[in-house]
CSV table of C-alpha atoms in Angstrom, one decimal:
chain,number,residue,atom,x,y,z
A,838,UNK,CA,8.9,-13.6,-9.2
A,839,UNK,CA,10.7,-10.2,-8.8
A,840,UNK,CA,8.5,-7.3,-7.8
A,841,UNK,CA,9.4,-3.7,-7.8
A,842,UNK,CA,9.3,-1.8,-4.5
A,843,UNK,CA,8.2,1.8,-4.8
A,844,UNK,CA,9.6,4.5,-2.5
A,845,UNK,CA,7.4,7.3,-1.2
A,846,UNK,CA,8.0,9.8,-4.1
A,847,UNK,CA,7.0,7.1,-6.6
A,848,UNK,CA,3.9,6.1,-4.6
A,849,UNK,CA,2.9,9.8,-4.4
A,850,UNK,CA,3.3,10.2,-8.1
A,851,UNK,CA,1.3,7.0,-8.8
A,852,UNK,CA,-1.5,7.7,-6.4
A,853,UNK,CA,-1.7,11.4,-6.6
A,854,UNK,CA,-1.9,11.5,-2.8
A,855,UNK,CA,0.4,13.5,-0.4
A,856,UNK,CA,2.6,11.9,2.2
A,857,UNK,CA,0.3,12.8,5.0
A,858,UNK,CA,-2.8,11.4,3.1
A,859,UNK,CA,-1.0,8.1,2.4
A,860,UNK,CA,-0.1,7.7,6.1
A,861,UNK,CA,-3.6,8.7,7.1
A,862,UNK,CA,-5.0,6.1,4.8
A,863,UNK,CA,-2.7,3.5,6.4
A,864,UNK,CA,-4.1,4.4,9.8
A,865,UNK,CA,-7.7,4.1,8.4
A,866,UNK,CA,-6.9,0.7,6.8
A,867,UNK,CA,-7.3,2.2,3.3
A,868,UNK,CA,-3.7,1.7,2.2
A,869,UNK,CA,-1.3,-1.2,2.8
A,870,UNK,CA,1.4,-0.9,5.4
A,871,UNK,CA,4.9,-0.2,4.0
A,872,UNK,CA,7.6,-2.8,3.7
A,873,UNK,CA,10.7,-2.1,5.8
A,874,UNK,CA,13.8,-1.8,3.5
A,875,UNK,CA,16.3,-0.7,6.1
A,876,UNK,CA,16.5,1.1,9.4
A,877,UNK,CA,15.3,4.3,7.9
A,878,UNK,CA,13.6,3.4,4.7
A,879,UNK,CA,10.3,1.9,3.6
A,880,UNK,CA,8.5,1.1,0.3
A,881,UNK,CA,5.4,-0.5,-1.1
A,882,UNK,CA,5.2,-3.3,-3.6
A,883,UNK,CA,4.2,-1.9,-7.0
A,884,UNK,CA,1.5,-4.4,-7.4
A,885,UNK,CA,-0.2,-3.3,-4.2
A,886,UNK,CA,-0.1,0.4,-5.2
A,887,UNK,CA,-1.6,-0.5,-8.6
A,888,UNK,CA,-4.3,-2.6,-7.0
A,889,UNK,CA,-5.4,0.2,-4.7
A,890,UNK,CA,-5.3,2.7,-7.6
A,891,UNK,CA,-7.5,0.4,-9.7
A,892,UNK,CA,-9.9,0.0,-6.8
A,893,UNK,CA,-10.2,3.8,-6.4
A,894,UNK,CA,-10.7,4.2,-10.1
A,895,UNK,CA,-13.4,1.5,-10.1
A,896,UNK,CA,-15.3,3.4,-7.4
A,897,UNK,CA,-14.9,0.8,-4.7
A,898,UNK,CA,-16.2,1.9,-1.3
A,899,UNK,CA,-13.9,2.4,1.7
A,900,UNK,CA,-15.1,-0.9,3.2
A,901,UNK,CA,-14.3,-2.7,0.0
A,902,UNK,CA,-10.9,-1.1,-0.1
A,903,UNK,CA,-10.3,-2.1,3.5
A,904,UNK,CA,-11.0,-5.7,2.6
A,905,UNK,CA,-8.7,-5.4,-0.4
A,906,UNK,CA,-5.9,-4.1,1.9
A,907,UNK,CA,-6.4,-7.1,4.2
A,908,UNK,CA,-6.1,-9.5,1.2
A,909,UNK,CA,-3.0,-7.7,-0.1
A,910,UNK,CA,-1.2,-7.9,3.2
A,911,UNK,CA,-2.2,-11.5,3.7
A,912,UNK,CA,-0.9,-12.4,0.2
A,913,UNK,CA,2.4,-10.6,1.1
A,914,UNK,CA,2.8,-12.8,4.2
A,915,UNK,CA,1.8,-16.0,2.2
A,916,UNK,CA,4.4,-15.2,-0.4
A,917,UNK,CA,7.1,-14.6,2.2
A,918,UNK,CA,6.3,-17.9,3.9
A,919,UNK,CA,6.6,-19.7,0.6
A,920,UNK,CA,10.3,-18.8,0.3
């Protein structure tokens, strides 16, 4: 399955959050870590960005979002191992 990778400008547009807020949320465990695309570029799977946005819209608590982030990152590793 092909999945789009969103670069930071697209993630900012989708989430409505600034660059610094996205990276702060990563440190807090409230946003998935980026995928390395090259030596100086990163991106996020579009499905993960959408899942976090849906969780925020649904009013999930920070703890629930942290659990979601753990699940998303685990699913990313599982998918990679399946290749």
